[in-house]
mmCIF file of C-alpha atoms in Angstrom:
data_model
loop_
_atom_site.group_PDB
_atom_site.id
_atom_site.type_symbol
_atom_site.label_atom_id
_atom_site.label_comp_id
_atom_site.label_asym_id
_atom_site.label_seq_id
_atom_site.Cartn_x
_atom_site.Cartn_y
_atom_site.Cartn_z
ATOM 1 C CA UNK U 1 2.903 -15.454 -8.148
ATOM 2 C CA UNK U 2 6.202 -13.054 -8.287
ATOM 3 C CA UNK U 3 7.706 -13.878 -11.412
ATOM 4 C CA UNK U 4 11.247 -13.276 -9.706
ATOM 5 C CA UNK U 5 10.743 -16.137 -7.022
ATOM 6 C CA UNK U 6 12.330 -19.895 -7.385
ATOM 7 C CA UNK U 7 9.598 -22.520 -6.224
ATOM 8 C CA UNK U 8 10.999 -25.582 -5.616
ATOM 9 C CA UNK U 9 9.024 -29.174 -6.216
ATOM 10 C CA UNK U 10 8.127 -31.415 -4.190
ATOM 11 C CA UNK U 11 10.501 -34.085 -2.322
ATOM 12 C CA UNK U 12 8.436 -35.753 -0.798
ATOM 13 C CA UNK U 13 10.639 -35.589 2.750
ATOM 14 C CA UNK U 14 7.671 -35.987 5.132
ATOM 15 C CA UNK U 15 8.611 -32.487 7.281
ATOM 16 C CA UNK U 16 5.111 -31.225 6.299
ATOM 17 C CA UNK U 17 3.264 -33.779 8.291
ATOM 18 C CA UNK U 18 5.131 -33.245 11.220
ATOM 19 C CA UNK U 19 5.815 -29.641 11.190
ATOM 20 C CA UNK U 20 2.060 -28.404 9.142
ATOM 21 C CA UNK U 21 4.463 -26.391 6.637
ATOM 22 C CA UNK U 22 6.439 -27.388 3.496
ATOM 23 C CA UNK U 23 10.535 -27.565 4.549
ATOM 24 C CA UNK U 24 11.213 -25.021 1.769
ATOM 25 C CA UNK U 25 10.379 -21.639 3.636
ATOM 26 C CA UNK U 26 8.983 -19.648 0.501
ATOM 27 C CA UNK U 27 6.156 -18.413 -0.899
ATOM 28 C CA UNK U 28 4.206 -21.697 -0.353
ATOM 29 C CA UNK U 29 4.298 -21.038 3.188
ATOM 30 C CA UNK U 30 3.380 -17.802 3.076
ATOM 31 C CA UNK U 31 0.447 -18.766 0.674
ATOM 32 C CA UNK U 32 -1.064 -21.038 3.299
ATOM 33 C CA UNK U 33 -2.578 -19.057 5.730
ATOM 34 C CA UNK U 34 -4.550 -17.171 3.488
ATOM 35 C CA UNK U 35 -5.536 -20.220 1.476
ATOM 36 C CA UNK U 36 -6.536 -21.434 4.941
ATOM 37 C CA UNK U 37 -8.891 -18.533 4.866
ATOM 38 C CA UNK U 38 -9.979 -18.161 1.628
ATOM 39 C CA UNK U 39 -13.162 -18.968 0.645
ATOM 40 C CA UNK U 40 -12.008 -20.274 -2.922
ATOM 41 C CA UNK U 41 -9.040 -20.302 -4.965
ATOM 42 C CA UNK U 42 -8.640 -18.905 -8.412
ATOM 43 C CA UNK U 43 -5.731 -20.062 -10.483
ATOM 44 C CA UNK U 44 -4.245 -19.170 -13.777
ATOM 45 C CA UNK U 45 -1.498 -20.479 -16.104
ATOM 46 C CA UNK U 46 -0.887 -19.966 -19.775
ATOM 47 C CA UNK U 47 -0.691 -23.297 -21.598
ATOM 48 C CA UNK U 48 2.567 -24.970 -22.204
ATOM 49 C CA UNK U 49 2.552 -28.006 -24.333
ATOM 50 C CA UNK U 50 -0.917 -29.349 -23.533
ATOM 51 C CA UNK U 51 0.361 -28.697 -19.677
ATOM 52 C CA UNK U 52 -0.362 -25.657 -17.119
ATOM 53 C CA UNK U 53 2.881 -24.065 -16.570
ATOM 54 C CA UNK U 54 6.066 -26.419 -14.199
ATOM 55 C CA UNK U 55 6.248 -23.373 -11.348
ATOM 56 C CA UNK U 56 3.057 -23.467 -10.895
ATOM 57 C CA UNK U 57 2.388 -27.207 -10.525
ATOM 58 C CA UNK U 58 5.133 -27.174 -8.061
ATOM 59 C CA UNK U 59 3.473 -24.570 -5.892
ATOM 60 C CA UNK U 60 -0.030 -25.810 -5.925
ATOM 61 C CA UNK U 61 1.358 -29.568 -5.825
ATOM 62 C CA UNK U 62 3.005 -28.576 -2.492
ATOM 63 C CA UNK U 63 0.812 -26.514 -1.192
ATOM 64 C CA UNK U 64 -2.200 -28.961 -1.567
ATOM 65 C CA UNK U 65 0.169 -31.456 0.022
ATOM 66 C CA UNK U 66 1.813 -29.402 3.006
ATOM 67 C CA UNK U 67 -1.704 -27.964 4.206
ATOM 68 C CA UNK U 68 -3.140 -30.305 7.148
ATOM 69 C CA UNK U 69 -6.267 -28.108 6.973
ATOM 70 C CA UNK U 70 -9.595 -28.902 5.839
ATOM 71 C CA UNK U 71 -10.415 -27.780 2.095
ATOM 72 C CA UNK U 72 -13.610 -28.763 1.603
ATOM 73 C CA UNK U 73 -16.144 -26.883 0.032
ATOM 74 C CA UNK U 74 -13.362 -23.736 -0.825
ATOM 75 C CA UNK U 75 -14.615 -23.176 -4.534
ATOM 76 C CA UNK U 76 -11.831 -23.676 -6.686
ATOM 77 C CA UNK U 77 -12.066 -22.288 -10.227
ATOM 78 C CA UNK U 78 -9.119 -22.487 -12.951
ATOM 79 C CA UNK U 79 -8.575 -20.482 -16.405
ATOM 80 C CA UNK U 80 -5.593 -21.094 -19.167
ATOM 81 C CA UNK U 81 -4.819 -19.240 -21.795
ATOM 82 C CA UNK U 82 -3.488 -20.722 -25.404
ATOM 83 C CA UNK U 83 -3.103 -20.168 -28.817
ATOM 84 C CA UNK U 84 -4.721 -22.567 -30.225
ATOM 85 C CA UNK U 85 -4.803 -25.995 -28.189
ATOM 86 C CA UNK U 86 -4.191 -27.618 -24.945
ATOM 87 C CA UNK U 87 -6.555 -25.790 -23.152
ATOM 88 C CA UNK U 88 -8.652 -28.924 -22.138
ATOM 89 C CA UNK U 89 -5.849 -31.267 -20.613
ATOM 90 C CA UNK U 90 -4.350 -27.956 -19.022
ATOM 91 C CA UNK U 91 -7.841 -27.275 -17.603
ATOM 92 C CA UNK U 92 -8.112 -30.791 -16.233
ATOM 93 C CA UNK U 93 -5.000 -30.813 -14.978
ATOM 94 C CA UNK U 94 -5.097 -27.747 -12.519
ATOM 95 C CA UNK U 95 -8.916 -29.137 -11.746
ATOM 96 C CA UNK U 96 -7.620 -32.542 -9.956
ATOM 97 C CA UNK U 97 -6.026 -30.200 -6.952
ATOM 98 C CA UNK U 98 -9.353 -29.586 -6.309
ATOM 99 C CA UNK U 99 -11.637 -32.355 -6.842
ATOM 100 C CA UNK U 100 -9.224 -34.631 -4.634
ATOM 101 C CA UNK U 101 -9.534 -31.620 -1.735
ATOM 102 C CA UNK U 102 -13.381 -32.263 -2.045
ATOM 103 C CA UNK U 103 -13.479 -28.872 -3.017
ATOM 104 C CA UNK U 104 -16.597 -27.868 -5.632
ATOM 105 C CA UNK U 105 -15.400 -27.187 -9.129
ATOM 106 C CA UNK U 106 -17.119 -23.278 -10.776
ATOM 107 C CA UNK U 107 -18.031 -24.258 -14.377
ATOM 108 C CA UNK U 108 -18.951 -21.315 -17.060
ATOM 109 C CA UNK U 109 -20.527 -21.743 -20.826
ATOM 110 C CA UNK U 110 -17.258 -22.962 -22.147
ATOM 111 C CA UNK U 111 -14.098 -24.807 -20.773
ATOM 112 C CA UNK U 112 -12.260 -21.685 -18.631
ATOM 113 C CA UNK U 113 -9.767 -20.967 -21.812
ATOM 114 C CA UNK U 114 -9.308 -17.589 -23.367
ATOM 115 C CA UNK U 115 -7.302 -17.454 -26.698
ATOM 116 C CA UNK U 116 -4.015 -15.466 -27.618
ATOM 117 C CA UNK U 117 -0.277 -15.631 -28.392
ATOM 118 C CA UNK U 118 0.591 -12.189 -28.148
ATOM 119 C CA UNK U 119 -0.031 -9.782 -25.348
ATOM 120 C CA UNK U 120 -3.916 -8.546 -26.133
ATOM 121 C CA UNK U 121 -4.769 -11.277 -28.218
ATOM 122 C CA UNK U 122 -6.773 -12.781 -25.601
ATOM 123 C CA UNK U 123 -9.062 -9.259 -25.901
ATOM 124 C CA UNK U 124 -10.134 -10.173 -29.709
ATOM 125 C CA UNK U 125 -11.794 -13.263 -27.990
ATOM 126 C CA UNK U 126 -15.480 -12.844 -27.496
ATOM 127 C CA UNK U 127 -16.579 -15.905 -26.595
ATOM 128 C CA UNK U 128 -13.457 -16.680 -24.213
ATOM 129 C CA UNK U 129 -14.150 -12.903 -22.439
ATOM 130 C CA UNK U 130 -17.555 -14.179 -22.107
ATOM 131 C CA UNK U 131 -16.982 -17.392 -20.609
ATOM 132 C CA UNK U 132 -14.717 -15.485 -17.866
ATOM 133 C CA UNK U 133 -17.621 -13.209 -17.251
ATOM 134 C CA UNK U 134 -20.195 -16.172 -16.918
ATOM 135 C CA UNK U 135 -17.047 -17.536 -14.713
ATOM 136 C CA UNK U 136 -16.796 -14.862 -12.217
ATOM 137 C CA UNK U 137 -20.717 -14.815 -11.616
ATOM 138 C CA UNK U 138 -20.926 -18.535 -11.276
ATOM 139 C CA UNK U 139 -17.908 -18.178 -8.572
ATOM 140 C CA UNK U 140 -19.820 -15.881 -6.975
ATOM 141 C CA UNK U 141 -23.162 -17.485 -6.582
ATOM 142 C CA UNK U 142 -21.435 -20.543 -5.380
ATOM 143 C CA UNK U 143 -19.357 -18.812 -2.999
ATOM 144 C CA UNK U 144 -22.064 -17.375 -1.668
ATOM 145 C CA UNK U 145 -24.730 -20.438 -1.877
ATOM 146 C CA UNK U 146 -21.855 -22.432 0.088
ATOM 147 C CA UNK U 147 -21.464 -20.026 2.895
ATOM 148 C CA UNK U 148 -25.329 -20.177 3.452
ATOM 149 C CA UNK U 149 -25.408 -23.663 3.559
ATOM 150 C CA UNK U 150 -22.336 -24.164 5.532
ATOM 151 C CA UNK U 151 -24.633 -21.393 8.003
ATOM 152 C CA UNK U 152 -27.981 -23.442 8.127
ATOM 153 C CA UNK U 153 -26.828 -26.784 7.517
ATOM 154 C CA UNK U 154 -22.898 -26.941 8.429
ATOM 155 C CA UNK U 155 -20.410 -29.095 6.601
ATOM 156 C CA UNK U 156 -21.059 -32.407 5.060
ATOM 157 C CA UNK U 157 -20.120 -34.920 7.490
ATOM 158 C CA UNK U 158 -16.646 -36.916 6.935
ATOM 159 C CA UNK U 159 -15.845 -40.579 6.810
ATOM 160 C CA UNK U 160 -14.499 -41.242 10.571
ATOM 161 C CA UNK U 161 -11.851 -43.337 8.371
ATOM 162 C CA UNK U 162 -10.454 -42.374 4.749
ATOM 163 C CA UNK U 163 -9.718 -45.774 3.438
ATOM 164 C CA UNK U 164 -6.662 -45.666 0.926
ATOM 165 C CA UNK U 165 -5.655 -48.374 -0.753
ATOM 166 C CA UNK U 166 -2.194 -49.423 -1.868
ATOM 167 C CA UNK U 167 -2.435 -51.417 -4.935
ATOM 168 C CA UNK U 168 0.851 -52.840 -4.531
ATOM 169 C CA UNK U 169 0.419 -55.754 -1.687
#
């Protein structure tokens, strides 16, 4: 993501259901043709007060939202970087995008953290360069194990109704 562009949050106007693009014509939009695409999606933040970092929420918030197509089984994967804590609710945080997309969640040795303040701090971390490693192959194999089963066996099959209820009668 360009550092030098503004992404906007969510207003929750309703043009993306009736137009199958977010009203705000940035990078969002331009993102969602080749999440459309995409096999999986790999995301990234550094960890800002237990959180994953505002523009970024905002993006992936409405891009999940503005997308009518189907994400299931696009591997998603996530990995923050900290100095010290926060890298669990970050982590979980960035992971609800895609369990709520029904799309399969990569898991390494480790939570997906690495550890540094300063630029190439995260290097001195062994275990944290290992977990990405361990990451990346477990990404792969899925990607790939998905793709053959979505060949023999196609797609799970869908509810012919999502039920959602409003708890507020």
């Amino acid at each position: 993501m360009p550092a030098d562009q503004d992404i906007r949050g969510c207003i929750a106007c309703g043009y993306c259901k009736s137009h199958g693009q977010c009203v705000f014509h940035d990078i969002v939009n331009e993102l969602a043709p080749e999440f459309e695409e995409a096999d999986g999606l790999l995301v990234g933040t550094p960890v800002y007060y237990a959180q994953p970092n505002a523009t970024l929420v905002a993006l992936l918030q409405r891009l999940f939202y503005s997308t009518p197509f189907d994400k299931r089984m696009k591997v998603g994967v996530c990995v923050v970087c900290c100095r010290r804590g926060g890298a669990s609710a970050t982590f979980d945080a960035l992971n609800k995008f895609f369990t709520i997309s029904q799309m399969p969640v990569v898991s390494s040795q480790y939570w997906n953290s690495i550890h540094g303040q300063t630029p190439g701090e995260a290097q001195q971390d062994e275990e944290g360069k290992q977990t990405m490693r361990t990451l990346g192959r477990n990404m792969a194999f899925l990607m790939k194990s998905i793709a053959l089963g979505k060949e023999q066996q196609g797609l799970p099959e869908v509810e012919a109704v999502r039920q959602s209820t409003n708890f507020i009668r």
